[in-house]
Amino acid sequence: MSRLAPFLVTFLATATIFSLFLLYSPNPFLISPKQGLNDLNSVQNQTSIRAAQKEHQAPDRTNIKLLPPPKKEEECDLFKGHWIPDLRGAMYTNSSCATIPESKNCFRNGRRDRDFLNWRWKPEKCELPRFDPKTFLEIVRGKKMAFIGDSVARNHVESLLCLLSQEENPKDIYKYSDDRFRIWYFPQYDFTLMKLWSKYLIAAEERMVNGSGSGVFDLLLDKVDDKWAEQLPELDYAIFSAGHWFFRLMYLLEGDKLTGCVYCNEPNVTEYNNSQALRMAFRAIFKYINDCKNCKGGLLTLLRTFAPAHFEGGAWNTGGYCNRTSPLSKGEIDLGRFDWELRSIQVEEFERAKKEGEMEGRRFGVLDITRAMLMRPDGHPGVHWGNKWMKGYNDCVHWCMPGPVDYWNHFLMEIIRNEGGLVS
Ligand SMILES: *[C@@H]1O[C@H](CO)[C@@H](O)[C@H](O)[C@H]1NC(C)=O
Ligand SMILES: *[C@@H]1O[C@H](CO)[C@@H](O)[C@H](O)[C@H]1NC(C)=O
Ligand SMILES: *[C@@H]1O[C@H](CO)[C@@H](O)[C@H](O)[C@H]1NC(C)=O
Ligand SMILES: *[C@@H]1O[C@H](CO)[C@@H](O)[C@H](O)[C@H]1NC(C)=O
Ligand SMILES: *[C@@H]1O[C@H](CO)[C@@H](O)[C@H](O)[C@H]1NC(C)=O
Ligand SMILES: *[C@@H]1O[C@H](CO)[C@@H](O)[C@H](O)[C@H]1NC(C)=O
């Protein structure tokens, strides 16, 4: 316990920020989740989307101009590299993208330094192609893609929307519960993009005290979160991420049986740490995907690895800040940090699932962004974010837009280009 104590302080401090960031939003489940999904099905007009998809089942590939895949693919780890100066800057601004949320519109909220936009990711042994909205939309023509996770997953999809809107403005066809469930549709490309909110990916129930949420969760290890699972059969791309909600008091259940806890410190309950709980959650969701009978044969499951926060000089609520204006070098990051442990656990579970799943024809890919983002303490809103009720605290968790978070989509394009089946 004493050995863990300093960790706990960091973990819990990091964790608590999410209760403030996220629980202040209106209750997402005032309408029952079931009802929400029915809405979701009716609003998006499955009939027309299906018809459109059918039409595009065998796309005419002759007019699709895609770059050939890199020659020495196996030698290049896209995610091992460093940031180098690049004066081309960002691919959109707060005027060319209308959908930047206030909380990530750093320039509007007073950020003055702009140099943090002038860097690009350079993998050691190859190049990462710059995002191209046309190419991306050609790859995903007729497909459905969902981002499944917490507010950092939302940040990722918001960046993708800005990047894609430079080519085509999507139709906003579904919005539910304060942005937690969203669907956009790109008519020219018959592409459906979804954001499906899930804090833990597996099923979780918040313990109630006197009729209000306690911030303590029961995690149901043998059940995935229905709210994405019900959509899974429709999807061609499912991008999973999680982690920031695991830094809090949690009880772990299998069936009705309490099998352990995280941070509960009760003598009769087996104590696990948050990494172990994260492992159990990822193992469960990947198993669910490998066992999925009604999923599409071509489903590509992607893991987006843990995104580090960068509080310096304190925790989020004790004056921690993130006011750097340029990236760190390779040598300056600490892979002994808990961020890297969480990332490695996710990757281990991913590799295990991939090995089992690929024998059955399942397809997996990884957006292993942790290392690159450990080098970007300059990418967060810090004091420059719009939510007035958090005044006095810094947001060193989410990411400015535009900003280095856009690189998650440069990676995404490259991964689906090579895994997507269009390039043979
Ligand atoms: C859904 O789309 C189909 C085909 O385009 C159309 O016939 C039908 O009227 C639409 N339904 C609704 C509820 O919009
Ligand atoms: C964009 O950022 C500038 C500062 O760089 C700010 O003055 C302006 O209000 C912002 N515009 C929008 C639409 O957010
Ligand atoms: C719940 O309400 C009861 C009665 O009002 C009160 O005594 C108790 O302290 C409350 N518990 C918590 C955790 O707030
Ligand atoms: C463990 O002990 C606590 C208090 O000592 C009690 O409230 C709880 O019900 C016990 N849990 C189990 C699973 O026995
Ligand atoms: C969590 O527990 C595992 C297994 O005991 C251990 O290897 C790991 O270092 C622990 N992580 C932390 C952050 O304490
Ligand atoms: C960042 O903020 C800290 C604490 O307010 C301050 O001491 C430091 O000088 C700032 N650094 C820069 C580069 O502004």
Coordinates of C-alpha atoms and ligand atoms in Angstrom, one line a residue:
M1 CA 0.0 0.0 0.0
S2 CA 2.7 2.5 1.0
R3 CA 4.6 1.6 -2.2
L4 CA 1.5 2.3 -4.2
A5 CA 0.4 5.5 -2.4
P6 CA 2.1 8.0 -4.6
F7 CA 0.7 6.3 -7.7
L8 CA -2.7 6.3 -6.2
V9 CA -2.6 10.0 -5.7
T10 CA -1.8 10.6 -9.3
F11 CA -4.3 8.0 -10.5
L12 CA -7.1 9.3 -8.4
A13 CA -6.4 12.9 -9.2
T14 CA -6.3 12.1 -12.9
A15 CA -9.5 10.1 -12.5
T16 CA -11.4 12.6 -10.7
I17 CA -11.1 15.2 -13.4
F18 CA -13.4 13.0 -15.5
S19 CA -16.1 13.0 -12.9
L20 CA -16.0 16.8 -13.1
F21 CA -15.6 17.0 -16.9
L22 CA -18.2 14.5 -17.7
L23 CA -20.7 14.1 -14.9
Y24 CA -21.6 17.8 -15.0
S25 CA -23.2 17.1 -18.3
P26 CA -26.8 16.2 -18.3
N27 CA -27.6 12.6 -17.4
P28 CA -27.2 10.6 -20.6
F29 CA -29.6 8.0 -19.5
L30 CA -32.7 9.9 -18.6
I31 CA -34.2 8.2 -21.6
S32 CA -33.6 4.5 -21.3
P33 CA -30.7 3.2 -23.4
K34 CA -33.1 0.8 -25.2
Q35 CA -35.3 3.7 -26.3
G36 CA -32.2 5.5 -27.4
L37 CA -31.2 2.8 -29.7
N38 CA -34.7 2.5 -31.2
D39 CA -34.5 6.2 -32.0
L40 CA -31.1 5.6 -33.4
N41 CA -32.4 2.9 -35.8
S42 CA -35.3 4.8 -37.0
V43 CA -33.6 8.1 -37.5
Q44 CA -30.8 6.9 -39.7
N45 CA -33.2 5.2 -42.1
Q46 CA -31.5 1.9 -42.3
T47 CA -33.5 1.1 -45.4
S48 CA -32.0 3.8 -47.5
I49 CA -28.5 3.3 -46.0
R50 CA -28.7 -0.4 -46.7
A51 CA -29.9 0.1 -50.2
A52 CA -27.1 2.6 -50.8
Q53 CA -24.6 0.2 -49.4
K54 CA -25.8 -2.6 -51.6
E55 CA -25.4 -0.4 -54.6
H56 CA -21.8 0.1 -53.6
Q57 CA -21.0 -3.5 -52.6
A58 CA -18.7 -4.0 -55.5
P59 CA -17.3 -0.5 -56.0
D60 CA -15.8 0.2 -59.4
R61 CA -12.2 0.3 -58.4
T62 CA -10.9 1.5 -61.6
N63 CA -11.6 5.2 -60.8
I64 CA -10.4 5.0 -57.2
K65 CA -7.0 6.5 -57.0
L66 CA -5.2 5.1 -54.0
L67 CA -1.6 5.3 -53.2
P68 CA 0.2 1.9 -53.3
P69 CA 1.0 0.6 -49.9
P70 CA 4.6 1.3 -48.6
K71 CA 7.0 -1.3 -50.0
K72 CA 8.8 -2.3 -46.9
E73 CA 5.7 -2.3 -44.7
E74 CA 7.0 -5.0 -42.3
E75 CA 10.1 -3.0 -41.5
C76 CA 8.3 0.2 -40.6
D77 CA 6.7 0.8 -37.2
L78 CA 4.5 3.8 -37.9
F79 CA 4.3 4.6 -34.3
K80 CA 8.0 4.7 -33.5
G81 CA 9.4 8.0 -34.4
H82 CA 9.6 11.7 -33.4
W83 CA 8.1 15.1 -34.2
I84 CA 9.9 17.2 -36.8
P85 CA 9.2 20.8 -37.9
D86 CA 6.7 21.2 -40.7
L87 CA 5.7 24.7 -41.8
R88 CA 2.6 23.5 -43.6
G89 CA 0.8 23.8 -40.3
A90 CA -2.7 22.5 -39.6
M91 CA -5.2 21.2 -42.3
Y92 CA -8.1 23.3 -41.0
T93 CA -8.7 26.4 -38.9
N94 CA -11.4 27.5 -36.5
S95 CA -13.0 29.2 -39.5
S96 CA -12.8 26.4 -42.1
C97 CA -14.1 23.9 -39.6
A98 CA -17.4 24.9 -38.1
T99 CA -17.7 22.0 -35.7
I100 CA -14.8 22.6 -33.3
P101 CA -16.3 22.4 -29.8
E102 CA -15.8 25.4 -27.6
S103 CA -13.8 23.4 -25.1
K104 CA -11.2 22.5 -27.8
N105 CA -11.2 25.8 -29.7
C106 CA -8.0 26.9 -28.1
F107 CA -7.4 30.0 -30.2
R108 CA -10.8 31.3 -29.7
N109 CA -10.2 30.9 -26.0
G110 CA -7.0 32.9 -25.9
R111 CA -4.2 30.6 -26.9
R112 CA -1.6 32.8 -28.7
D113 CA 1.3 30.5 -29.5
R114 CA 0.8 28.7 -32.8
D115 CA 4.1 26.9 -33.3
F116 CA 2.7 23.7 -31.8
L117 CA 0.8 23.3 -35.1
N118 CA 4.1 23.2 -37.1
W119 CA 5.2 19.7 -36.4
R120 CA 4.7 16.4 -38.2
W121 CA 5.2 12.9 -37.0
K122 CA 8.1 11.2 -38.6
P123 CA 8.3 7.4 -38.2
E124 CA 11.9 6.2 -38.0
K125 CA 11.9 4.0 -41.1
C126 CA 9.2 5.5 -43.4
E127 CA 6.9 8.4 -43.9
L128 CA 3.4 8.8 -42.5
P129 CA 1.3 10.1 -45.5
R130 CA -0.5 13.4 -44.7
F131 CA -4.2 13.0 -44.2
D132 CA -6.2 13.4 -47.4
P133 CA -10.0 13.7 -47.0
K134 CA -10.8 12.5 -50.5
T135 CA -8.6 9.4 -50.2
F136 CA -10.1 8.7 -46.7
L137 CA -13.6 9.0 -48.0
E138 CA -12.9 6.8 -51.0
I139 CA -11.6 4.1 -48.7
V140 CA -14.7 4.2 -46.5
R141 CA -17.2 4.6 -49.3
G142 CA -20.4 2.8 -48.4
K143 CA -19.1 1.9 -45.0
K144 CA -20.0 2.5 -41.4
M145 CA -17.4 3.5 -38.8
A146 CA -17.9 4.0 -35.1
F147 CA -15.7 5.5 -32.4
I148 CA -16.5 3.8 -29.2
G149 CA -15.2 5.2 -25.9
D150 CA -15.2 8.2 -23.6
S151 CA -14.6 12.0 -24.1
V152 CA -11.2 11.4 -25.6
A153 CA -12.7 9.2 -28.3
R154 CA -15.1 12.1 -28.9
N155 CA -12.1 14.4 -29.3
H156 CA -10.8 11.9 -31.9
V157 CA -14.0 11.9 -34.0
E158 CA -14.3 15.7 -33.7
S159 CA -10.9 15.9 -35.3
L160 CA -11.9 13.5 -38.1
L161 CA -15.0 15.6 -38.7
C162 CA -13.0 18.7 -39.2
L163 CA -10.5 17.0 -41.5
L164 CA -13.3 15.4 -43.6
S165 CA -15.4 18.6 -43.7
Q166 CA -12.7 20.1 -45.9
E167 CA -14.0 17.7 -48.6
E168 CA -17.7 17.3 -47.7
N169 CA -19.9 18.6 -45.0
P170 CA -21.7 15.7 -43.4
K171 CA -25.4 15.6 -42.5
D172 CA -25.9 15.5 -38.8
I173 CA -28.5 12.8 -38.8
Y174 CA -28.6 11.8 -35.1
K175 CA -27.8 13.5 -31.9
Y176 CA -28.6 12.1 -28.5
S177 CA -27.8 12.9 -25.0
D178 CA -25.4 15.8 -25.0
D179 CA -23.3 14.6 -27.9
R180 CA -22.6 11.2 -26.4
F181 CA -24.3 9.4 -29.3
R182 CA -24.0 11.0 -32.7
I183 CA -24.3 9.9 -36.3
W184 CA -23.1 11.8 -39.3
Y185 CA -23.6 10.8 -42.9
F186 CA -21.6 11.9 -45.9
P187 CA -24.0 11.6 -48.9
Q188 CA -21.5 11.8 -51.7
Y189 CA -19.6 8.9 -50.2
D190 CA -22.4 7.0 -48.5
F191 CA -20.2 7.0 -45.4
T192 CA -21.7 6.8 -41.9
L193 CA -19.7 8.0 -39.0
M194 CA -20.8 7.3 -35.4
K195 CA -19.8 8.2 -31.9
L196 CA -20.9 5.7 -29.3
W197 CA -20.3 6.7 -25.8
S198 CA -18.9 4.0 -23.4
K199 CA -16.8 4.8 -20.4
Y200 CA -15.6 1.3 -19.7
L201 CA -16.5 -0.6 -22.9
I202 CA -17.8 -3.4 -20.7
A203 CA -21.1 -3.0 -18.9
A204 CA -20.9 -0.8 -15.8
E205 CA -23.4 0.4 -13.3
E206 CA -22.9 3.4 -11.1
R207 CA -23.8 2.9 -7.4
M208 CA -26.4 5.3 -6.3
V209 CA -26.3 6.9 -2.9
N210 CA -29.4 8.7 -1.7
G211 CA -30.7 8.9 -5.3
S212 CA -27.6 10.4 -6.9
G213 CA -24.6 8.9 -8.6
S214 CA -21.7 8.1 -6.2
G215 CA -18.9 8.0 -8.7
V216 CA -18.3 4.4 -7.7
F217 CA -18.9 1.8 -10.4
D218 CA -19.7 -1.9 -10.6
L219 CA -18.0 -3.4 -13.6
L220 CA -19.7 -6.4 -15.1
L221 CA -16.7 -8.3 -16.5
D222 CA -18.8 -10.9 -18.4
K223 CA -21.0 -8.4 -20.2
V224 CA -20.0 -5.8 -22.7
D225 CA -21.8 -2.4 -22.9
D226 CA -25.0 -3.0 -24.9
K227 CA -25.0 0.5 -26.3
W228 CA -22.2 -0.3 -28.7
A229 CA -22.7 -4.0 -28.9
E230 CA -26.2 -3.6 -30.4
Q231 CA -24.6 -1.5 -33.2
L232 CA -21.7 -3.8 -33.8
P233 CA -23.4 -6.0 -36.5
E234 CA -23.9 -2.9 -38.7
L235 CA -20.2 -1.8 -38.5
D236 CA -17.4 -2.1 -40.9
Y237 CA -14.9 -0.2 -38.6
A238 CA -15.1 -0.3 -34.8
I239 CA -12.5 1.9 -33.1
F240 CA -12.2 1.2 -29.4
S241 CA -10.5 3.2 -26.7
A242 CA -10.7 3.5 -22.9
G243 CA -8.7 4.0 -19.8
H244 CA -9.3 7.3 -18.1
W245 CA -12.4 6.1 -16.2
F246 CA -10.4 3.2 -14.6
F247 CA -8.7 5.4 -12.0
R248 CA -11.5 5.3 -9.4
L249 CA -13.1 3.0 -6.9
M250 CA -14.6 0.1 -8.8
Y251 CA -16.1 -3.3 -7.9
L252 CA -15.6 -6.2 -10.3
L253 CA -18.4 -8.6 -10.8
E254 CA -18.7 -11.9 -12.7
G255 CA -22.3 -12.9 -12.9
D256 CA -23.7 -11.9 -9.5
K257 CA -20.5 -12.6 -7.8
L258 CA -18.2 -9.9 -6.5
T259 CA -14.7 -11.1 -7.6
G260 CA -12.6 -8.1 -6.8
C261 CA -12.2 -4.4 -6.6
V262 CA -9.9 -1.5 -7.4
Y263 CA -9.0 0.9 -4.6
C264 CA -11.7 -0.5 -2.2
N265 CA -9.3 -1.6 0.5
E266 CA -11.8 -4.0 2.0
P267 CA -10.2 -7.0 3.8
N268 CA -12.6 -9.6 2.3
V269 CA -12.3 -8.4 -1.3
T270 CA -9.5 -9.2 -3.7
E271 CA -7.7 -6.0 -4.6
Y272 CA -6.7 -5.4 -8.2
N273 CA -5.0 -2.3 -9.6
N274 CA -6.4 -0.2 -12.4
S275 CA -4.2 -1.8 -15.1
Q276 CA -5.5 -5.2 -14.2
A277 CA -9.1 -4.0 -14.4
L278 CA -8.3 -2.5 -17.8
R279 CA -6.9 -5.7 -19.0
M280 CA -10.0 -7.6 -17.9
A281 CA -12.2 -5.1 -19.8
F282 CA -10.2 -5.3 -23.0
R283 CA -10.0 -9.1 -22.8
A284 CA -13.8 -9.2 -22.5
I285 CA -14.6 -6.9 -25.4
F286 CA -12.1 -8.5 -27.7
K287 CA -13.5 -11.9 -26.8
Y288 CA -17.0 -10.6 -27.6
I289 CA -15.8 -9.4 -31.0
N290 CA -14.1 -12.7 -31.8
D291 CA -17.2 -14.6 -30.8
C292 CA -19.6 -12.3 -32.6
K293 CA -21.8 -14.4 -34.9
N294 CA -23.7 -11.6 -36.6
C295 CA -20.8 -9.2 -37.2
K296 CA -19.8 -8.4 -40.8
G297 CA -17.1 -10.6 -42.2
G298 CA -15.1 -7.5 -43.1
L299 CA -15.3 -5.9 -39.7
L300 CA -12.1 -4.2 -38.9
T301 CA -11.6 -3.8 -35.2
L302 CA -9.1 -1.0 -34.2
L303 CA -7.6 -0.3 -30.8
R304 CA -6.7 3.3 -30.2
T305 CA -4.2 3.1 -27.3
F306 CA -4.2 5.2 -24.2
A307 CA -3.8 8.9 -24.6
P308 CA -1.6 10.4 -21.9
A309 CA -2.6 13.5 -19.9
H310 CA 0.2 16.0 -19.1
F311 CA -0.3 17.8 -15.7
E312 CA 2.8 19.4 -14.4
G313 CA 3.5 21.0 -11.1
G314 CA 0.5 19.3 -9.5
A315 CA -2.6 17.3 -10.2
W316 CA -5.6 18.7 -12.1
N317 CA -7.1 20.0 -8.9
T318 CA -3.9 21.2 -7.1
G319 CA -2.7 23.7 -9.7
G320 CA -1.4 21.2 -12.3
Y321 CA -0.8 23.0 -15.6
C322 CA 0.3 22.2 -19.2
N323 CA 1.6 25.4 -20.8
R324 CA 4.4 24.1 -23.0
T325 CA 4.6 25.4 -26.5
S326 CA 6.7 22.7 -28.3
P327 CA 7.0 18.9 -28.3
L328 CA 9.4 16.8 -26.3
S329 CA 12.0 14.8 -28.0
K330 CA 12.2 11.0 -28.0
G331 CA 14.7 11.0 -25.2
E332 CA 12.6 13.2 -23.0
I333 CA 9.6 10.9 -22.5
D334 CA 9.3 8.4 -19.7
L335 CA 8.1 5.0 -20.8
G336 CA 8.1 4.0 -17.1
R337 CA 5.0 6.1 -16.7
F338 CA 1.6 4.5 -15.9
D339 CA 0.4 5.7 -19.3
W340 CA 2.8 3.4 -21.0
E341 CA 1.8 0.5 -18.7
L342 CA -1.9 1.0 -19.7
R343 CA -0.9 1.2 -23.4
S344 CA 1.1 -2.0 -23.1
I345 CA -1.7 -3.9 -21.5
Q346 CA -4.1 -2.8 -24.2
V347 CA -1.6 -3.9 -26.9
E348 CA -1.0 -7.3 -25.2
E349 CA -4.8 -8.0 -25.1
F350 CA -5.1 -6.8 -28.7
E351 CA -2.3 -9.1 -29.9
R352 CA -3.9 -12.0 -28.0
A353 CA -7.3 -11.4 -29.6
K354 CA -5.7 -10.8 -33.0
K355 CA -3.9 -14.1 -32.9
E356 CA -7.1 -16.0 -32.0
G357 CA -9.4 -14.0 -34.3
E358 CA -7.3 -14.0 -37.4
M359 CA -7.6 -17.8 -37.6
E360 CA -11.4 -17.2 -37.9
G361 CA -10.9 -14.4 -40.5
R362 CA -11.3 -11.5 -38.1
R363 CA -9.4 -8.3 -38.9
F364 CA -7.6 -6.2 -36.3
G365 CA -5.5 -3.0 -36.4
V366 CA -3.9 -0.7 -33.9
L367 CA -3.6 3.1 -33.6
D368 CA -0.7 3.0 -31.1
I369 CA -0.6 6.7 -30.4
T370 CA 0.7 6.7 -26.8
R371 CA 4.3 7.2 -27.6
A372 CA 3.7 10.0 -30.0
M373 CA 1.3 11.8 -27.7
L374 CA 3.6 11.4 -24.6
M375 CA 5.8 13.8 -26.7
R376 CA 3.0 16.4 -27.0
P377 CA 2.4 18.1 -23.7
D378 CA 1.9 21.2 -25.8
G379 CA -1.2 19.9 -27.4
H380 CA -3.7 20.4 -24.6
P381 CA -6.1 23.3 -24.0
G382 CA -4.7 24.0 -20.6
V383 CA -6.2 27.3 -19.4
H384 CA -7.5 27.9 -22.9
W385 CA -10.8 26.1 -22.9
G386 CA -14.3 27.3 -22.9
N387 CA -16.2 25.7 -20.1
K388 CA -16.5 28.5 -17.6
W389 CA -17.6 26.2 -14.7
M390 CA -14.1 24.7 -14.7
K391 CA -12.4 28.1 -14.4
G392 CA -9.3 27.8 -12.3
Y393 CA -8.5 24.3 -13.5
N394 CA -6.5 23.3 -16.6
D395 CA -7.5 20.8 -19.2
C396 CA -4.4 18.8 -19.8
V397 CA -6.4 15.7 -20.8
H398 CA -8.2 16.6 -24.0
W399 CA -6.6 18.1 -27.1
C400 CA -6.7 21.4 -28.9
M401 CA -8.2 21.5 -32.4
P402 CA -6.4 21.9 -34.7
G403 CA -3.5 20.2 -33.0
P404 CA -1.5 17.0 -32.6
V405 CA -4.8 15.0 -32.0
D406 CA -5.3 15.3 -35.8
Y407 CA -2.4 12.9 -36.2
W408 CA -4.6 10.1 -34.8
N409 CA -6.5 10.4 -38.1
H410 CA -3.3 10.5 -40.2
F411 CA -2.5 7.2 -38.6
L412 CA -6.1 6.0 -39.0
M413 CA -6.1 6.7 -42.8
E414 CA -2.8 4.8 -43.2
I415 CA -4.0 1.8 -41.2
I416 CA -7.3 1.5 -43.0
R417 CA -5.7 2.0 -46.3
N418 CA -3.4 -1.0 -45.7
E419 CA -6.0 -3.1 -43.9
G420 CA -9.0 -1.9 -45.8
G421 CA -9.1 -4.4 -48.6
L422 CA -9.4 -1.8 -51.4
V423 CA -5.7 -2.0 -52.1
S424 CA -4.6 -5.4 -53.2
Ligands
LIG1 C1 -36.1 5.6 -46.0 O1 -35.4 5.5 -47.3 C2 -36.2 4.8 -48.3 C3 -35.4 4.6 -49.5 O2 -34.7 5.8 -49.9 C4 -37.5 5.6 -48.5 O3 -38.3 4.9 -49.5 C5 -38.3 5.7 -47.2 O4 -39.4 6.6 -47.4 C6 -37.4 6.3 -46.1 N1 -38.0 6.3 -44.9 C7 -38.1 7.3 -44.0 C8 -38.8 7.1 -42.7 O5 -37.5 8.4 -44.3
LIG2 C1 -10.8 31.7 -34.3 O1 -9.7 32.1 -33.5 C2 -9.4 33.5 -33.4 C3 -8.2 33.7 -32.7 O2 -7.1 33.1 -33.4 C4 -10.6 34.2 -32.7 O3 -10.4 35.5 -32.7 C5 -11.9 33.8 -33.4 O4 -13.0 34.3 -32.7 C6 -12.0 32.3 -33.7 N1 -13.2 32.1 -34.5 C7 -14.1 31.1 -34.3 C8 -15.2 31.0 -35.3 O5 -14.0 30.3 -33.4
LIG3 C1 -28.1 9.9 2.8 O1 -29.3 10.5 3.4 C2 -29.3 10.2 4.8 C3 -30.7 10.8 5.3 O2 -30.9 12.1 4.7 C4 -28.1 10.9 5.5 O3 -28.2 10.7 6.9 C5 -26.9 10.3 4.9 O4 -25.7 10.9 5.4 C6 -26.9 10.4 3.4 N1 -25.7 9.7 2.9 C7 -24.8 10.2 2.1 C8 -23.7 9.3 1.7 O5 -24.9 11.3 1.6
LIG4 C1 -16.8 -7.2 2.9 O1 -16.8 -6.5 4.2 C2 -17.5 -5.3 4.2 C3 -17.3 -4.6 5.5 O2 -16.4 -5.2 6.3 C4 -19.0 -5.7 3.9 O3 -19.8 -4.5 3.9 C5 -19.1 -6.4 2.6 O4 -20.5 -6.8 2.4 C6 -18.2 -7.6 2.6 N1 -18.2 -8.1 1.2 C7 -18.3 -9.4 1.0 C8 -18.3 -9.8 -0.5 O5 -18.4 -10.3 1.8
LIG5 C1 -0.6 -3.8 -11.3 O1 -0.5 -5.2 -10.9 C2 0.3 -5.9 -11.7 C3 0.3 -7.4 -11.3 O2 0.5 -7.5 -9.9 C4 1.8 -5.4 -11.7 O3 2.6 -6.1 -12.6 C5 1.7 -3.9 -12.1 O4 3.0 -3.3 -12.0 C6 0.7 -3.2 -11.2 N1 0.6 -1.8 -11.7 C7 0.6 -0.7 -11.0 C8 0.5 0.6 -11.7 O5 0.8 -0.8 -9.8
LIG6 C1 3.8 27.7 -17.1 O1 3.1 28.0 -15.9 C2 3.9 27.9 -14.7 C3 3.0 28.0 -13.5 O2 2.0 29.0 -13.7 C4 4.9 29.1 -14.8 O3 5.7 29.0 -13.6 C5 5.8 28.9 -16.0 O4 6.6 30.0 -16.1 C6 4.9 28.8 -17.2 N1 5.7 28.5 -18.4 C7 5.6 29.1 -19.6 C8 6.4 28.7 -20.7 O5 4.7 30.0 -19.7

